[in-house]
Short mmCIF file of C-alpha atoms in Angstrom, two decimals:
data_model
loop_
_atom_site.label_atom_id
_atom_site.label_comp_id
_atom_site.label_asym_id
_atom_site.label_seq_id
_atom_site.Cartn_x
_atom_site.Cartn_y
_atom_site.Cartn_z
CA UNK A 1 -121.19 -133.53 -59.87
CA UNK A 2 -120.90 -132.00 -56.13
CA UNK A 3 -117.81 -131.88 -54.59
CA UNK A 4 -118.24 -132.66 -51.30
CA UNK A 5 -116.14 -131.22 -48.65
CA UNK A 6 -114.97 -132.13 -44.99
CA UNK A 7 -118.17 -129.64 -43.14
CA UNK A 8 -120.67 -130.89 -45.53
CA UNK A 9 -119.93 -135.02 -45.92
CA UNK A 10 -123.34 -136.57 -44.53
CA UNK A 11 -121.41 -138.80 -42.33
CA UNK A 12 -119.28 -136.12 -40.78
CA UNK A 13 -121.68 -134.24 -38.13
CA UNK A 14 -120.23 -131.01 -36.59
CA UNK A 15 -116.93 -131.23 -38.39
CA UNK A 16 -117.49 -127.33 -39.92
CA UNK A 17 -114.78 -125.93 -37.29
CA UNK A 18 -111.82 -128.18 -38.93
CA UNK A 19 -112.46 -127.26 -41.98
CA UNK A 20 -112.37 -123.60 -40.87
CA UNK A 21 -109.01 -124.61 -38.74
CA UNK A 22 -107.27 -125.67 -41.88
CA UNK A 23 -108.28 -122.65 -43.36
CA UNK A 24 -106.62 -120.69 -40.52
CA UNK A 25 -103.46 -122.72 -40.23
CA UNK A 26 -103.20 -121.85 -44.09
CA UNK A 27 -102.81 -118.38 -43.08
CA UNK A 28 -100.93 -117.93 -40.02
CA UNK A 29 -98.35 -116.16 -42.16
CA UNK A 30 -94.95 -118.01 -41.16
CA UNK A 31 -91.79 -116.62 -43.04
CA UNK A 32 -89.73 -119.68 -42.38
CA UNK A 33 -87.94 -117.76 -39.08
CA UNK A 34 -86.66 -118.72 -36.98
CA UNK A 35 -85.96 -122.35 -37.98
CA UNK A 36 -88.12 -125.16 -35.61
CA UNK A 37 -88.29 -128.55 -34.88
CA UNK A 38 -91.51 -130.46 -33.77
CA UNK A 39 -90.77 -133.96 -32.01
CA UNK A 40 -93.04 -136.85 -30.93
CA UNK A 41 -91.03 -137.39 -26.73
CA UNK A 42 -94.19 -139.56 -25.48
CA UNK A 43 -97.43 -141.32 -26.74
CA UNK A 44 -98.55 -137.93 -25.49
CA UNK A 45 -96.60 -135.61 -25.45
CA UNK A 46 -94.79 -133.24 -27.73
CA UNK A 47 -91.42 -130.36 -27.94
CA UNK A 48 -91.23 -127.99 -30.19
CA UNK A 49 -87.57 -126.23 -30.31
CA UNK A 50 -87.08 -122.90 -31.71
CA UNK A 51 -83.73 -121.70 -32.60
CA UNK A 52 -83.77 -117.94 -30.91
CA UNK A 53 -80.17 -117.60 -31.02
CA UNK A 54 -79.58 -113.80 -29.44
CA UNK A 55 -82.90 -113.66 -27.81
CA UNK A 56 -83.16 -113.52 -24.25
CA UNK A 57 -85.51 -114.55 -22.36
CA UNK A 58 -87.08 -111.06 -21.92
CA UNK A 59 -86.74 -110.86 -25.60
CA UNK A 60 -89.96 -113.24 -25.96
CA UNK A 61 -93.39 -114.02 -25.60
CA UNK A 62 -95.55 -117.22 -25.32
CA UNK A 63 -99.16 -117.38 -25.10
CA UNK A 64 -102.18 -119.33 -26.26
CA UNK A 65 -104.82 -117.94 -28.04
CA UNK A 66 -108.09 -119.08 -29.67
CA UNK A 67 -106.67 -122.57 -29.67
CA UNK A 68 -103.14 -121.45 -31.06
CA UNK A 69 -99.66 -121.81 -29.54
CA UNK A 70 -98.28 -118.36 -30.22
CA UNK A 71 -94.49 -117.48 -29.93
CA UNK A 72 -92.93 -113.76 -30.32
CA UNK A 73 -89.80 -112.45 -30.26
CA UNK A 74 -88.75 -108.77 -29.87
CA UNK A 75 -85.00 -107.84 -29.82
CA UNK A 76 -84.26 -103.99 -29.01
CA UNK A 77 -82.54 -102.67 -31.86
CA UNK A 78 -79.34 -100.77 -30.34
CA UNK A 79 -77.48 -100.24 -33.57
CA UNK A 80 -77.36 -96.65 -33.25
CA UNK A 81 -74.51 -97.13 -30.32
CA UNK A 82 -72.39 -99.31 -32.05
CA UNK A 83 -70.53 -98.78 -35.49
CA UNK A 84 -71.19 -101.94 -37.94
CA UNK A 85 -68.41 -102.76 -40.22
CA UNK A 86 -69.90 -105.58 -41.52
CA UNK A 87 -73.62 -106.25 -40.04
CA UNK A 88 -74.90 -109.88 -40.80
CA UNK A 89 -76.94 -110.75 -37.98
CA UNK A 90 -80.07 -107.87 -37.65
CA UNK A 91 -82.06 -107.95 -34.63
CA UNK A 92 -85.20 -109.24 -36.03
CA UNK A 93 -88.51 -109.97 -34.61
CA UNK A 94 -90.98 -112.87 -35.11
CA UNK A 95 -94.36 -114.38 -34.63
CA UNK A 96 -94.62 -117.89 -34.93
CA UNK A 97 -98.19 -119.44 -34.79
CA UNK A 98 -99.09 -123.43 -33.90
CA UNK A 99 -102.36 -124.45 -34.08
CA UNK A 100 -103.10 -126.89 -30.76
CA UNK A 101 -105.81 -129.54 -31.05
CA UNK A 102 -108.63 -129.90 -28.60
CA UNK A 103 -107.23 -131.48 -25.26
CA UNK A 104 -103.76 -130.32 -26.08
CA UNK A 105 -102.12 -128.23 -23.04
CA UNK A 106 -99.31 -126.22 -22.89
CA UNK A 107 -96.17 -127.27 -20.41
CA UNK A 108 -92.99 -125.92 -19.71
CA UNK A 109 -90.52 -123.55 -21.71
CA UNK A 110 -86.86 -123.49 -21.33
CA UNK A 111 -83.97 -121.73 -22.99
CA UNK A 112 -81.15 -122.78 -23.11
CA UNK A 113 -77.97 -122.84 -25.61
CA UNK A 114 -80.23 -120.40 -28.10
CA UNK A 115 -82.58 -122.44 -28.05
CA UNK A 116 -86.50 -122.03 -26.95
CA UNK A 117 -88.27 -125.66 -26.11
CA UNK A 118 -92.03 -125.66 -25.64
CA UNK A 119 -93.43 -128.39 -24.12
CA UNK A 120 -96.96 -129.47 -25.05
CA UNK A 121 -99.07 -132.61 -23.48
CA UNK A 122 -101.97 -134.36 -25.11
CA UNK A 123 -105.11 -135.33 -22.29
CA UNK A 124 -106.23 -139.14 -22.91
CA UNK A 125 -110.04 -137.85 -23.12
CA UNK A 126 -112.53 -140.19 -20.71
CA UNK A 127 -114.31 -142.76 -22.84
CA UNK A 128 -117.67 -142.23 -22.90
CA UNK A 129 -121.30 -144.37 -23.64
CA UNK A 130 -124.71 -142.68 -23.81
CA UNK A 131 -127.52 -144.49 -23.78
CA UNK A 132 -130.43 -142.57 -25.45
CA UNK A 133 -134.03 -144.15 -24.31
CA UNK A 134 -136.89 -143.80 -27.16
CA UNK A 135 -139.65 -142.32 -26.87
CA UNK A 136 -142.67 -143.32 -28.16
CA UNK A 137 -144.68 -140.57 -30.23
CA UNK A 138 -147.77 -138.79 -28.99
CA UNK A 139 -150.66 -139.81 -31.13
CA UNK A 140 -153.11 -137.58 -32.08
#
Protein backbone atom coordinates (compact mmCIF):
# COMPACT_ATOMS: atom_id res chain seq x y z
CA UNK A 1 0.00 0.00 0.00
CA UNK A 2 1.21 3.75 -0.92
CA UNK A 3 1.39 6.12 1.58
CA UNK A 4 0.30 9.10 0.31
CA UNK A 5 1.63 12.33 1.44
CA UNK A 6 0.47 16.10 1.59
CA UNK A 7 2.59 17.10 -2.20
CA UNK A 8 1.39 14.02 -3.80
CA UNK A 9 -2.63 13.58 -2.64
CA UNK A 10 -4.50 13.82 -6.16
CA UNK A 11 -6.80 16.33 -4.75
CA UNK A 12 -4.13 18.61 -3.38
CA UNK A 13 -2.64 20.57 -6.59
CA UNK A 14 0.53 22.67 -5.92
CA UNK A 15 0.67 21.90 -2.23
CA UNK A 16 4.65 20.53 -2.66
CA UNK A 17 5.97 23.92 -0.93
CA UNK A 18 4.06 23.06 2.55
CA UNK A 19 5.20 20.02 2.73
CA UNK A 20 8.75 21.35 2.19
CA UNK A 21 7.77 24.29 4.88
CA UNK A 22 7.09 21.73 7.52
CA UNK A 23 10.16 20.23 6.72
CA UNK A 24 11.97 23.55 7.33
CA UNK A 25 10.12 24.61 10.45
CA UNK A 26 11.34 21.05 11.71
CA UNK A 27 14.72 22.36 11.51
CA UNK A 28 15.01 25.86 12.40
CA UNK A 29 17.12 24.68 15.32
CA UNK A 30 15.41 26.50 18.44
CA UNK A 31 17.14 25.71 21.87
CA UNK A 32 14.17 26.74 23.91
CA UNK A 33 15.90 30.53 24.52
CA UNK A 34 14.84 32.84 25.23
CA UNK A 35 11.37 31.85 26.49
CA UNK A 36 8.22 33.30 23.99
CA UNK A 37 4.78 33.72 23.91
CA UNK A 38 2.59 33.72 20.67
CA UNK A 39 -1.00 35.39 21.17
CA UNK A 40 -4.11 35.57 18.94
CA UNK A 41 -4.89 40.13 19.71
CA UNK A 42 -7.35 40.26 16.53
CA UNK A 43 -9.19 38.00 13.94
CA UNK A 44 -6.00 39.10 12.23
CA UNK A 45 -3.58 39.85 13.88
CA UNK A 46 -0.91 38.36 16.05
CA UNK A 47 2.18 39.32 19.09
CA UNK A 48 4.75 37.39 19.72
CA UNK A 49 6.73 38.45 23.10
CA UNK A 50 10.20 37.48 23.68
CA UNK A 51 11.67 37.67 27.04
CA UNK A 52 15.27 39.52 26.20
CA UNK A 53 15.83 40.49 29.64
CA UNK A 54 19.51 42.42 29.44
CA UNK A 55 19.30 43.02 25.79
CA UNK A 56 19.11 46.35 24.52
CA UNK A 57 17.78 47.41 21.83
CA UNK A 58 21.11 47.60 19.91
CA UNK A 59 21.66 44.21 21.26
CA UNK A 60 19.12 42.77 18.49
CA UNK A 61 18.10 42.06 15.17
CA UNK A 62 14.76 41.50 13.30
CA UNK A 63 14.36 40.65 9.80
CA UNK A 64 12.34 38.53 7.41
CA UNK A 65 13.71 36.17 5.28
CA UNK A 66 12.53 33.58 2.72
CA UNK A 67 9.14 33.77 4.37
CA UNK A 68 10.60 33.54 8.03
CA UNK A 69 10.31 35.98 10.96
CA UNK A 70 13.90 35.95 12.18
CA UNK A 71 14.98 37.39 15.64
CA UNK A 72 18.80 37.71 16.94
CA UNK A 73 20.29 38.76 19.79
CA UNK A 74 23.98 39.68 20.38
CA UNK A 75 25.14 40.88 23.87
CA UNK A 76 28.94 42.13 24.02
CA UNK A 77 30.60 39.99 26.36
CA UNK A 78 32.56 42.49 28.83
CA UNK A 79 33.48 39.98 31.48
CA UNK A 80 37.03 40.56 31.19
CA UNK A 81 36.47 44.15 33.13
CA UNK A 82 34.59 42.97 35.82
CA UNK A 83 35.53 40.26 38.54
CA UNK A 84 32.56 37.52 38.87
CA UNK A 85 32.11 36.09 42.24
CA UNK A 86 29.33 34.24 41.42
CA UNK A 87 28.31 34.53 37.50
CA UNK A 88 24.69 33.19 36.80
CA UNK A 89 23.45 35.23 34.13
CA UNK A 90 26.09 34.83 30.80
CA UNK A 91 25.63 37.14 28.05
CA UNK A 92 24.27 34.80 25.56
CA UNK A 93 23.22 35.15 22.05
CA UNK A 94 20.23 33.76 20.08
CA UNK A 95 18.47 33.14 16.84
CA UNK A 96 15.00 32.55 16.97
CA UNK A 97 13.22 31.55 13.66
CA UNK A 98 9.12 31.87 12.88
CA UNK A 99 7.93 30.68 9.89
CA UNK A 100 5.16 33.47 8.45
CA UNK A 101 2.38 32.23 6.17
CA UNK A 102 1.64 33.74 2.80
CA UNK A 103 -0.14 37.23 3.32
CA UNK A 104 1.30 37.53 6.78
CA UNK A 105 3.21 41.04 7.31
CA UNK A 106 5.37 42.13 9.77
CA UNK A 107 4.30 45.34 12.16
CA UNK A 108 5.78 47.01 14.88
CA UNK A 109 8.46 45.99 17.61
CA UNK A 110 8.72 47.41 21.00
CA UNK A 111 10.78 46.78 24.08
CA UNK A 112 9.93 47.41 26.90
CA UNK A 113 10.28 45.95 30.65
CA UNK A 114 12.79 43.07 28.99
CA UNK A 115 10.61 42.30 26.90
CA UNK A 116 10.68 42.24 22.81
CA UNK A 117 6.89 42.29 21.18
CA UNK A 118 6.61 41.65 17.46
CA UNK A 119 3.68 42.51 15.92
CA UNK A 120 2.48 40.54 12.91
CA UNK A 121 -0.92 41.21 10.71
CA UNK A 122 -2.69 38.70 8.55
CA UNK A 123 -4.09 40.42 4.83
CA UNK A 124 -7.90 39.25 4.25
CA UNK A 125 -6.83 38.03 0.57
CA UNK A 126 -9.52 39.45 -2.30
CA UNK A 127 -12.00 36.74 -3.17
CA UNK A 128 -11.68 35.74 -6.41
CA UNK A 129 -13.97 33.84 -9.48
CA UNK A 130 -12.48 32.81 -12.84
CA UNK A 131 -14.45 31.90 -15.37
CA UNK A 132 -12.58 29.58 -17.84
CA UNK A 133 -14.47 29.52 -21.47
CA UNK A 134 -14.04 26.00 -23.42
CA UNK A 135 -12.77 25.57 -26.27
CA UNK A 136 -13.84 23.40 -28.70
CA UNK A 137 -11.05 21.03 -30.26
CA UNK A 138 -9.57 21.43 -33.72
CA UNK A 139 -10.58 18.48 -35.79
CA UNK A 140 -8.43 17.01 -38.05
Amino acid sequence: MTKLTLGTHPFLLGFEQLERLVERTAKTGNDGYPPYNIEQTSERSYRITLAVAGFREEDLAITVEDSSLVIRGRQTDDSDQRIFLHRGIAARQFQRTFVLADGVDVGEAVLENGLLHVDLNRKVPDSVVQTIKIKRSAEA
